[in-house]
mmCIF file of N, CA and C in Angstrom:
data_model
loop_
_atom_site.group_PDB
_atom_site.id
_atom_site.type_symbol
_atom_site.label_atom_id
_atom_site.label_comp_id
_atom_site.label_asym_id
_atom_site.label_seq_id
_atom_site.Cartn_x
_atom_site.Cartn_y
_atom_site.Cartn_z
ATOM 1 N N UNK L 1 -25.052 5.489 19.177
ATOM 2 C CA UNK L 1 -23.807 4.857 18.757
ATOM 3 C C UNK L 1 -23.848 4.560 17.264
ATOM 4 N N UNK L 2 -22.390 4.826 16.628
ATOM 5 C CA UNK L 2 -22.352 4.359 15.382
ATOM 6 C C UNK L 2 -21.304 3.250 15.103
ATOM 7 N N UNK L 3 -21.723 2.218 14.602
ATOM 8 C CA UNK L 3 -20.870 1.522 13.583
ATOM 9 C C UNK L 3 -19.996 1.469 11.770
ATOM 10 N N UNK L 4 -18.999 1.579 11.997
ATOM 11 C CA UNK L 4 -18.432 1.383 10.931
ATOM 12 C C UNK L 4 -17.650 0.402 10.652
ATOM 13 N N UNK L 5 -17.852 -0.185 9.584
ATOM 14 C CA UNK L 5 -16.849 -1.726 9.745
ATOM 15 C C UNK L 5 -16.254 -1.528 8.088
ATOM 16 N N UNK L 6 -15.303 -2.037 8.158
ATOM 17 C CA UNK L 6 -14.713 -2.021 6.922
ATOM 18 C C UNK L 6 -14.429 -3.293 6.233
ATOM 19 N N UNK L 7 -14.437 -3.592 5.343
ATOM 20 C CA UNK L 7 -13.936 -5.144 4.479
ATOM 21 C C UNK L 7 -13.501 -4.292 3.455
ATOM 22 N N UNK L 8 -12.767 -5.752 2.751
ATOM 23 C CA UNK L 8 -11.760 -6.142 1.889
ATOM 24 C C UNK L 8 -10.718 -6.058 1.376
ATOM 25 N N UNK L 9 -9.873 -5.736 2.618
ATOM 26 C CA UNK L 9 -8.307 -5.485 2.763
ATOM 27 C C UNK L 9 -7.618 -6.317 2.237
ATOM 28 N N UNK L 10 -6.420 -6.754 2.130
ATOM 29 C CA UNK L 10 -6.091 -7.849 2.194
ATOM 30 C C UNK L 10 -4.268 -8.016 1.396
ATOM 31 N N UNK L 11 -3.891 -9.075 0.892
ATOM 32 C CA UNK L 11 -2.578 -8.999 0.187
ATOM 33 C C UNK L 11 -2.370 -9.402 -0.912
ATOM 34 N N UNK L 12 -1.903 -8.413 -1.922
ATOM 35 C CA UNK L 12 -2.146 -7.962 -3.401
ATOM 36 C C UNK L 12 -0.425 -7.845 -3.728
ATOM 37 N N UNK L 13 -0.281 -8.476 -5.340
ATOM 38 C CA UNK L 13 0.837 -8.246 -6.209
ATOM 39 C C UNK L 13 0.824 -6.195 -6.383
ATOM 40 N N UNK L 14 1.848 -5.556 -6.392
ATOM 41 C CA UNK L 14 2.058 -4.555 -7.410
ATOM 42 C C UNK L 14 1.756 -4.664 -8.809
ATOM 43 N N UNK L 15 0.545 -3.546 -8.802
ATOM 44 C CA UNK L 15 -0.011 -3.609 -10.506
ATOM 45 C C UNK L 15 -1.537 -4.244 -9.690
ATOM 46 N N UNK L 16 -1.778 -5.214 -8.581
ATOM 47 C CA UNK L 16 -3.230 -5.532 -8.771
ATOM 48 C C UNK L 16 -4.148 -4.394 -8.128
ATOM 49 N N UNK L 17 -5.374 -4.952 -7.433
ATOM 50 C CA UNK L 17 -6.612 -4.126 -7.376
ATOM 51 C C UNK L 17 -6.757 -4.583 -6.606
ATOM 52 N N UNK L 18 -7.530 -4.088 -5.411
ATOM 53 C CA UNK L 18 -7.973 -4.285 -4.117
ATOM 54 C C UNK L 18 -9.605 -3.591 -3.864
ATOM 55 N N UNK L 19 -11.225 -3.859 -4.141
ATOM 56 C CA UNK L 19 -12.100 -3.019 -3.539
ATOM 57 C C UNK L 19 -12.513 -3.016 -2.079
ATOM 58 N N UNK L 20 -12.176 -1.576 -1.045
ATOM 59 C CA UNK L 20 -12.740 -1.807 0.368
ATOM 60 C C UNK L 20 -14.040 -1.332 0.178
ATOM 61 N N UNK L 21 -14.884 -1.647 0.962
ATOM 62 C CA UNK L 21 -16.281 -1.349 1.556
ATOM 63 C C UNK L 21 -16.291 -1.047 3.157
ATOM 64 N N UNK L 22 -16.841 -0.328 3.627
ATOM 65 C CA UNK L 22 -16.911 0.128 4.570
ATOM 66 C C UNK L 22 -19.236 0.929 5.068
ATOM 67 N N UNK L 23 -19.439 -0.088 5.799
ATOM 68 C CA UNK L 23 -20.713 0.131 5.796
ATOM 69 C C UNK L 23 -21.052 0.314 6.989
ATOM 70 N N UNK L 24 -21.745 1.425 7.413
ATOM 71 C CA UNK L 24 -22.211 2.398 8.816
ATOM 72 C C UNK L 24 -23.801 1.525 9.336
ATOM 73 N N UNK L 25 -23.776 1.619 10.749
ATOM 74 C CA UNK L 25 -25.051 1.217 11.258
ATOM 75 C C UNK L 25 -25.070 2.261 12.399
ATOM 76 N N UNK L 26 -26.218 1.814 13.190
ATOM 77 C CA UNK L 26 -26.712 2.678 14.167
ATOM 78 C C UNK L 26 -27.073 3.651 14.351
ATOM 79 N N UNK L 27 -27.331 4.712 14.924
ATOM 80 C CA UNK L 27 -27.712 6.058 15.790
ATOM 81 C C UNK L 27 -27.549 7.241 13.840
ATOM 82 N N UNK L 28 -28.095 6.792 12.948
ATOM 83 C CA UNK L 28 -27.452 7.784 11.560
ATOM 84 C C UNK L 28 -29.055 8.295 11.252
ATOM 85 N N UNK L 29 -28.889 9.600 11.370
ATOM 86 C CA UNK L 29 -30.056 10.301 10.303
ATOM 87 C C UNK L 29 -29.368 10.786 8.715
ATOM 88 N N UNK L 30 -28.074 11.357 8.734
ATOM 89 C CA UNK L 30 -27.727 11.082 7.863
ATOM 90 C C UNK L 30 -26.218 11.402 7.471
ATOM 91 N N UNK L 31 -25.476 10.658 6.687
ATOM 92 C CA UNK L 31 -23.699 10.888 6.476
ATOM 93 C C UNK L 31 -23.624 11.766 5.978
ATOM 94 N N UNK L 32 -22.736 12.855 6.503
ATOM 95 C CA UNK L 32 -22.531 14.020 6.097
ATOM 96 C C UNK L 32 -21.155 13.376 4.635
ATOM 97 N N UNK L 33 -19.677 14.073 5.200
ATOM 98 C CA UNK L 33 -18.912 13.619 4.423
ATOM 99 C C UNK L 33 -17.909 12.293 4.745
ATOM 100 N N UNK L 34 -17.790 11.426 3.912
ATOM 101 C CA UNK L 34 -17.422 10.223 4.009
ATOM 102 C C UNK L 34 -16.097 9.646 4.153
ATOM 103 N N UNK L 35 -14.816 9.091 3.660
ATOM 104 C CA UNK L 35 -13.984 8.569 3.239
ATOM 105 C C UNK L 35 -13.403 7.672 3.972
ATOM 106 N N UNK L 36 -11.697 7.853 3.797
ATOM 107 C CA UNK L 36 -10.503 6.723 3.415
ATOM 108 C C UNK L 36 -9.647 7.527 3.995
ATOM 109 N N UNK L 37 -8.841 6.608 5.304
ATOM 110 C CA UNK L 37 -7.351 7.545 5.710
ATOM 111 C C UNK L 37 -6.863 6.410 5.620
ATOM 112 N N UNK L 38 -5.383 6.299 5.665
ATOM 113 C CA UNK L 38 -4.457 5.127 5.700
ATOM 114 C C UNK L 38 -2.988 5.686 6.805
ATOM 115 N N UNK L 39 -2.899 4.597 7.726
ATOM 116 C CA UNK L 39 -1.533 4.351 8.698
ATOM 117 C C UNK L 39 -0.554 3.681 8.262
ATOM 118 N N UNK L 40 0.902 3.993 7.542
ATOM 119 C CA UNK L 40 1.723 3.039 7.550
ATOM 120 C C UNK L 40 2.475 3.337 8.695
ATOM 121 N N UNK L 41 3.171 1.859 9.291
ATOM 122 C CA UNK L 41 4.087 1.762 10.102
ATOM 123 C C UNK L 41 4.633 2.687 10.456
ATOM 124 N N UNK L 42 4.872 3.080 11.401
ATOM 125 C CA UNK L 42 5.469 4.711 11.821
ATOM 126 C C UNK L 42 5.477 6.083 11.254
ATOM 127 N N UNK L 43 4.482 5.921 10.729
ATOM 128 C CA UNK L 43 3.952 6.982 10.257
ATOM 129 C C UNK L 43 2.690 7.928 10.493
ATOM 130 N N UNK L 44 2.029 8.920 10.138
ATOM 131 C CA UNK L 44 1.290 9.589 10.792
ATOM 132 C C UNK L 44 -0.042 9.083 9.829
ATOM 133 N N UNK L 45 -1.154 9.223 10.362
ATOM 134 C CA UNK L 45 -2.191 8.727 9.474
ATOM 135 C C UNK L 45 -2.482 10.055 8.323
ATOM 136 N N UNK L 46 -3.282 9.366 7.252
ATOM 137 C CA UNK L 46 -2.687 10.243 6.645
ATOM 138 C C UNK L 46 -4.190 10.203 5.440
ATOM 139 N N UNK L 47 -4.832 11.611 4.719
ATOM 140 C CA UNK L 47 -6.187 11.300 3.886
ATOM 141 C C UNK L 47 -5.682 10.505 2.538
ATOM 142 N N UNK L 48 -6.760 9.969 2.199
ATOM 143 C CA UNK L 48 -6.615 9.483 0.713
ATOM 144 C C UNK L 48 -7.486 9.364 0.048
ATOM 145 N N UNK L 49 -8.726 9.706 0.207
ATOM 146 C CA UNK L 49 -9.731 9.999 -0.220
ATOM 147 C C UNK L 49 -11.201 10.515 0.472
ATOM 148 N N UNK L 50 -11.954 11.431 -0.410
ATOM 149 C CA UNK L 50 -13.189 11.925 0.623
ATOM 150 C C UNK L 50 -14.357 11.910 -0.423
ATOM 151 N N UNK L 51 -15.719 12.000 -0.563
ATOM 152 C CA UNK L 51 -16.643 11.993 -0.584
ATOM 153 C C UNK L 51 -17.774 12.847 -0.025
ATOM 154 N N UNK L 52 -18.548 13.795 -0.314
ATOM 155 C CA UNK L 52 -19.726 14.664 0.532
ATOM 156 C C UNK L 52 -21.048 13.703 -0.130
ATOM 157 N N UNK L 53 -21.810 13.899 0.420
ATOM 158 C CA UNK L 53 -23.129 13.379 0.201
ATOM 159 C C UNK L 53 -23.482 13.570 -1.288
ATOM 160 N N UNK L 54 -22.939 14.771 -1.827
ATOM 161 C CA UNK L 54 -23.737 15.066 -2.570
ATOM 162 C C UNK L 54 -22.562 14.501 -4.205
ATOM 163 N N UNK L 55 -21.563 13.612 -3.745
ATOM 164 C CA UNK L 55 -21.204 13.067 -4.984
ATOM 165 C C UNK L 55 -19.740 14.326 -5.053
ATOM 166 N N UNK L 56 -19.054 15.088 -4.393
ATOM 167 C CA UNK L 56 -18.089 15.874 -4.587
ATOM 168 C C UNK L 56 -16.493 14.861 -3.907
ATOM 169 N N UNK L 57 -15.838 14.569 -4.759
ATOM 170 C CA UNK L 57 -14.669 13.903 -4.279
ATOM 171 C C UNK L 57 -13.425 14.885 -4.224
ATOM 172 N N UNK L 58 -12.631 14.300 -3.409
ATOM 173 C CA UNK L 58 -11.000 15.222 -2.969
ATOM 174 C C UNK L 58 -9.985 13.668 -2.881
ATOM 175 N N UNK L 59 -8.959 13.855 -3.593
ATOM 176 C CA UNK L 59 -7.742 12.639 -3.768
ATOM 177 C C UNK L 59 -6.863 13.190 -3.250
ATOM 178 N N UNK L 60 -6.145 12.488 -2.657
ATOM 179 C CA UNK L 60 -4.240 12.593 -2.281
ATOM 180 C C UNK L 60 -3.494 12.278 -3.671
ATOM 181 N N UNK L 61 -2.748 13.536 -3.793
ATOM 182 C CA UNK L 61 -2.201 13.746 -5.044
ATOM 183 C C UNK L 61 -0.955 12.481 -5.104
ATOM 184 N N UNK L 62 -0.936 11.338 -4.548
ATOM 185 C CA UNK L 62 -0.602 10.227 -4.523
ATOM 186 C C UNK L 62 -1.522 9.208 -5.046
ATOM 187 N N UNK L 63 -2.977 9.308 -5.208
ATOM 188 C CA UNK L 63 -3.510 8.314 -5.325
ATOM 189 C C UNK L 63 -4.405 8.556 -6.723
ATOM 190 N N UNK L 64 -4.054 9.697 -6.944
ATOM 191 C CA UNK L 64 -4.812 10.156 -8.333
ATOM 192 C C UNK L 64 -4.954 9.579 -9.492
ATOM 193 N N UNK L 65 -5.731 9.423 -10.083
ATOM 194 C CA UNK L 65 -6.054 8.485 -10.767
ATOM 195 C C UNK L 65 -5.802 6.720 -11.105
ATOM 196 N N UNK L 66 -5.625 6.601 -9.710
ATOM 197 C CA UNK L 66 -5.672 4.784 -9.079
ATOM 198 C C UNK L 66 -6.266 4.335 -8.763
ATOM 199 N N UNK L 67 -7.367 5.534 -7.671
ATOM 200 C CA UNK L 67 -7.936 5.443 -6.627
ATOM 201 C C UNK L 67 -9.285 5.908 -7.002
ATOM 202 N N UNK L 68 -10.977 5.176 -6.550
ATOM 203 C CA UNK L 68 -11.881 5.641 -7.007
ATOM 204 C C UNK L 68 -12.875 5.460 -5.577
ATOM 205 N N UNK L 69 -13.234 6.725 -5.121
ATOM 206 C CA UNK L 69 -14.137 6.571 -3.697
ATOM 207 C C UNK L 69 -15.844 6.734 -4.340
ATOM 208 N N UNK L 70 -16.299 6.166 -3.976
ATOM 209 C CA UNK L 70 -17.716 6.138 -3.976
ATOM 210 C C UNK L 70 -18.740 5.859 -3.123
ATOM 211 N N UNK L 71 -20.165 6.209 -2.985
ATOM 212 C CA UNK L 71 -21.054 5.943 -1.966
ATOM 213 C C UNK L 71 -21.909 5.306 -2.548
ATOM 214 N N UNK L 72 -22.812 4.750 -1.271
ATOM 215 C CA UNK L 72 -24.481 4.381 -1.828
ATOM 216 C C UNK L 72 -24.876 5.052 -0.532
ATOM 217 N N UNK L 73 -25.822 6.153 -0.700
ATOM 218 C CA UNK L 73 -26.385 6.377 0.610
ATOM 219 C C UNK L 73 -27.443 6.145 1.193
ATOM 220 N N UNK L 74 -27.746 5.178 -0.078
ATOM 221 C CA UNK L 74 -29.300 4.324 0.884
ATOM 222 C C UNK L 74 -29.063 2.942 1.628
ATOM 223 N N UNK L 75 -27.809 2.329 1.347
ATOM 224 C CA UNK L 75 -27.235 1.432 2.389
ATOM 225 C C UNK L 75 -26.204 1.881 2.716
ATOM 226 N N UNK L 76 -25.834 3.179 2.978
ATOM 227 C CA UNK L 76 -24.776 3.894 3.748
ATOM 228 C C UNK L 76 -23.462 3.006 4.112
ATOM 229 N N UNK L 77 -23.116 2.985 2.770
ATOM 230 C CA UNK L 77 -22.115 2.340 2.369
ATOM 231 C C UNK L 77 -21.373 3.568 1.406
ATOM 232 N N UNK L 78 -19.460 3.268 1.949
ATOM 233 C CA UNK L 78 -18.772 4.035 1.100
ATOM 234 C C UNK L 78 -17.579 2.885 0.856
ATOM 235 N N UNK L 79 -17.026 3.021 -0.377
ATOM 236 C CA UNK L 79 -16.590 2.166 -1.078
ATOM 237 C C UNK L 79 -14.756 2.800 -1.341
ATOM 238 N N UNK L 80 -13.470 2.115 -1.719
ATOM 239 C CA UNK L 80 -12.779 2.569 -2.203
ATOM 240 C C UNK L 80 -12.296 1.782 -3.194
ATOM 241 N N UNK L 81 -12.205 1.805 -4.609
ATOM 242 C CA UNK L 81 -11.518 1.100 -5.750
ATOM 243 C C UNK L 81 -10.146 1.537 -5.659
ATOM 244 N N UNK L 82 -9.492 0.414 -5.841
ATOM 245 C CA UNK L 82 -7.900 1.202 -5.867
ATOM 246 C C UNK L 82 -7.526 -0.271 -6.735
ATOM 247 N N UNK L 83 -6.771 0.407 -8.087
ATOM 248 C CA UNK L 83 -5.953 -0.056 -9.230
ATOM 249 C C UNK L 83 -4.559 0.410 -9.102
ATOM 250 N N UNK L 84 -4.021 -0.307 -9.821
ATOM 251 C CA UNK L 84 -2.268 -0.297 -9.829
ATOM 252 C C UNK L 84 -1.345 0.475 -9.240
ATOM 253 N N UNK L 85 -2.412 -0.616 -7.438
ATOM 254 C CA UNK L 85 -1.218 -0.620 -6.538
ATOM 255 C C UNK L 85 0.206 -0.489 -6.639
ATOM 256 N N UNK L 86 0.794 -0.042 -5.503
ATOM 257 C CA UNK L 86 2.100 0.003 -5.281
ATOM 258 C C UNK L 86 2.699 -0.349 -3.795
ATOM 259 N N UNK L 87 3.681 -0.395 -3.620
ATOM 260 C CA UNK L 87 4.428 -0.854 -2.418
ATOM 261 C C UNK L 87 4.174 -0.010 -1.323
ATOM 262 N N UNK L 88 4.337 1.065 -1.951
ATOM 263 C CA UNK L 88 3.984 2.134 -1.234
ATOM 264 C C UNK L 88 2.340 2.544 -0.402
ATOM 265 N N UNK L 89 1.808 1.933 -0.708
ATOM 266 C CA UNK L 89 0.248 2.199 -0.514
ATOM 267 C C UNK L 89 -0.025 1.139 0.916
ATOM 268 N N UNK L 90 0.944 0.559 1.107
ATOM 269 C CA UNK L 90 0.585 -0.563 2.333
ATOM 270 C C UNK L 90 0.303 -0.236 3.606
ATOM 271 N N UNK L 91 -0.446 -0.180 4.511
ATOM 272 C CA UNK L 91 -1.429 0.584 5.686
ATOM 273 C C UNK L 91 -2.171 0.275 5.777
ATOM 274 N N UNK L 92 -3.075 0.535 6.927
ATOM 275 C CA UNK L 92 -4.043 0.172 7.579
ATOM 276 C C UNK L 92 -5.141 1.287 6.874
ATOM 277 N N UNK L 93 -6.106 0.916 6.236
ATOM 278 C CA UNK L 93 -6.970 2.058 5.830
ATOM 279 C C UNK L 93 -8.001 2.236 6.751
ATOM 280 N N UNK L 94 -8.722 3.123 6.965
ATOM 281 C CA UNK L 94 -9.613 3.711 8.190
ATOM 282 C C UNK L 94 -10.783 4.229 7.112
ATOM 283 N N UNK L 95 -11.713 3.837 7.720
ATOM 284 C CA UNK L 95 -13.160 4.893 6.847
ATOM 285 C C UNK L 95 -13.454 5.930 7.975
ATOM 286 N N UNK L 96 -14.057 6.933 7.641
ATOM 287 C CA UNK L 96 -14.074 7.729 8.323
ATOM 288 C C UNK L 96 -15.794 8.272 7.853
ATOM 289 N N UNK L 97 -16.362 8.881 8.964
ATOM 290 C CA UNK L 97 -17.799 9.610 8.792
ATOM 291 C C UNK L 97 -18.267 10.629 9.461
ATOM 292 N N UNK L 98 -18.559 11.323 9.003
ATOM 293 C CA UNK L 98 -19.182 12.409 9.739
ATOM 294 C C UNK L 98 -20.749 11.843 9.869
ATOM 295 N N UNK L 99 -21.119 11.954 10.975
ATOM 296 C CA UNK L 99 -23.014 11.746 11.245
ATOM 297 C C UNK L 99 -23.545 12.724 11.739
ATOM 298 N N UNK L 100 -25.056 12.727 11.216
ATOM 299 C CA UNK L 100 -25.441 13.520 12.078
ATOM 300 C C UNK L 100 -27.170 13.030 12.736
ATOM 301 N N UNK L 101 -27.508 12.999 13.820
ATOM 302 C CA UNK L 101 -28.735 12.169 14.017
ATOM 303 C C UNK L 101 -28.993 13.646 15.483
ATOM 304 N N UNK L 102 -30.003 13.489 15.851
ATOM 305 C CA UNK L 102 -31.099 14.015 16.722
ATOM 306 C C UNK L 102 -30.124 15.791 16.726
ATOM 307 N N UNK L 103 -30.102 16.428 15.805
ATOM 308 C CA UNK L 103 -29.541 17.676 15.673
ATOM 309 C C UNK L 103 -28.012 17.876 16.682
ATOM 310 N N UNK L 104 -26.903 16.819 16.352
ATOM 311 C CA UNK L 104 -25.891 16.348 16.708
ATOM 312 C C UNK L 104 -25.081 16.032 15.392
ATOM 313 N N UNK L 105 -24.006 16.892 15.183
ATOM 314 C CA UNK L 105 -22.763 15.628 14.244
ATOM 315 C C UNK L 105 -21.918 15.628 15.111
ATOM 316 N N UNK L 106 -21.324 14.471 14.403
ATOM 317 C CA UNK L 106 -20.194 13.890 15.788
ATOM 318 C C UNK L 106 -19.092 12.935 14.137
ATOM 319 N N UNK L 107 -17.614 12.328 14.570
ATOM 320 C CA UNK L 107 -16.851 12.062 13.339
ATOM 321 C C UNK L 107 -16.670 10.547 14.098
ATOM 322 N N UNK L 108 -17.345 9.548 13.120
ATOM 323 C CA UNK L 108 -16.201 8.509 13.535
ATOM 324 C C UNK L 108 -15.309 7.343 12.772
ATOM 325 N N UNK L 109 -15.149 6.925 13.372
ATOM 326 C CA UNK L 109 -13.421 5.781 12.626
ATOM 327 C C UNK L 109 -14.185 4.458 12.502
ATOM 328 N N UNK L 110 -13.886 3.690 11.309
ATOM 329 C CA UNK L 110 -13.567 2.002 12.232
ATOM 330 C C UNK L 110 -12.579 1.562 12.489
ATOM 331 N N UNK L 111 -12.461 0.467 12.145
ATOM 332 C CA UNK L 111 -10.957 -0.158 12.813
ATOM 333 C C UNK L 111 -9.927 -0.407 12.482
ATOM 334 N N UNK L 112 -10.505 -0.714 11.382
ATOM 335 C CA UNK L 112 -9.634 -0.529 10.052
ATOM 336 C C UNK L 112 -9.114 -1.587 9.526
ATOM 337 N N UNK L 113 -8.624 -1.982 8.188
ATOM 338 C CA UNK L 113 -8.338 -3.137 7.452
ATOM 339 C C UNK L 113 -6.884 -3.009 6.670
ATOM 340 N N UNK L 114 -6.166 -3.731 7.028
ATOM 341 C CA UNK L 114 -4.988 -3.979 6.428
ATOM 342 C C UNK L 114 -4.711 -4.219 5.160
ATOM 343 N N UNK L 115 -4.080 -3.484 4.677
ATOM 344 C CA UNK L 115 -3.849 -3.209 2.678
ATOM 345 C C UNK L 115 -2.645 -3.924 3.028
ATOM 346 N N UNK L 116 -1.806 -4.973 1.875
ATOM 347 C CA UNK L 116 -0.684 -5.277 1.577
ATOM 348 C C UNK L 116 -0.105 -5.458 0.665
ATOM 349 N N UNK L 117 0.927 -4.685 -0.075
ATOM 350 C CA UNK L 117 1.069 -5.105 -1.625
ATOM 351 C C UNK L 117 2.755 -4.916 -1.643
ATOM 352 N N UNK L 118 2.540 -6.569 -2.065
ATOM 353 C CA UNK L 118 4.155 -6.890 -2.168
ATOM 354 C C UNK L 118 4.726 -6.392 -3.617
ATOM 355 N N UNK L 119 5.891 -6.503 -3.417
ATOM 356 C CA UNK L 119 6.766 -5.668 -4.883
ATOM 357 C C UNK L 119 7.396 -6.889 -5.650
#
């Protein structure tokens, strides 16, 4: 079994900054590729950022240059910086992981943390 838990969601002016963390436990030999999806309200979930082990990032041409994903993979921790928010950005963000342990990968979610940024 794997854990993923996410922090530091929360409710932000337009124009502020929000950093999530999102840190993996259990059953991990090692994180393949990492990131960030986000759910708004009736909407379909949707990427916003990714990460490979080896330091290679991919953005949603929405979040480009706002948005900064990063890892530590010795406390298998992946991170998202996000600067001058918008209204638009409000959702539930999801970390996402690929693992792989006893010659098995398998993808999983956490639960995810609520972004809010009023206008």
């Amino acid at each position: 079994q794997v854990q993923l838990v996410e922090s530091g969601g929360g409710l932000v002016q337009a124009g502020g900054s929000l950093r999530l963390s999102c840190a993996a436990s259990g059953n991990i030999f090692r994180i393949d590729v990492t990131g960030w999806y986000r759910q708004a309200p009736g909407q379909q979930r949707e990427l916003v950022a990714t990460i490979t082990r080896g330091g290679t990032t991919n953005y949603a041409d929405s979040v480009k240059g706002r948005f900064t994903i990063s890892r530590d993979n010795a406390k298998k921790t992946v991170f998202l910086q996000m600067n001058s928010l918008k209204a638009e950005d409000t959702a539930v963000y999801f970390c996402n992981a690929d693992v792989s342990f006893m010659g098995s990968r398998n993808t999983y979610w956490g639960q995810g943390t609520q972004v809010t940024v009023s206008s």
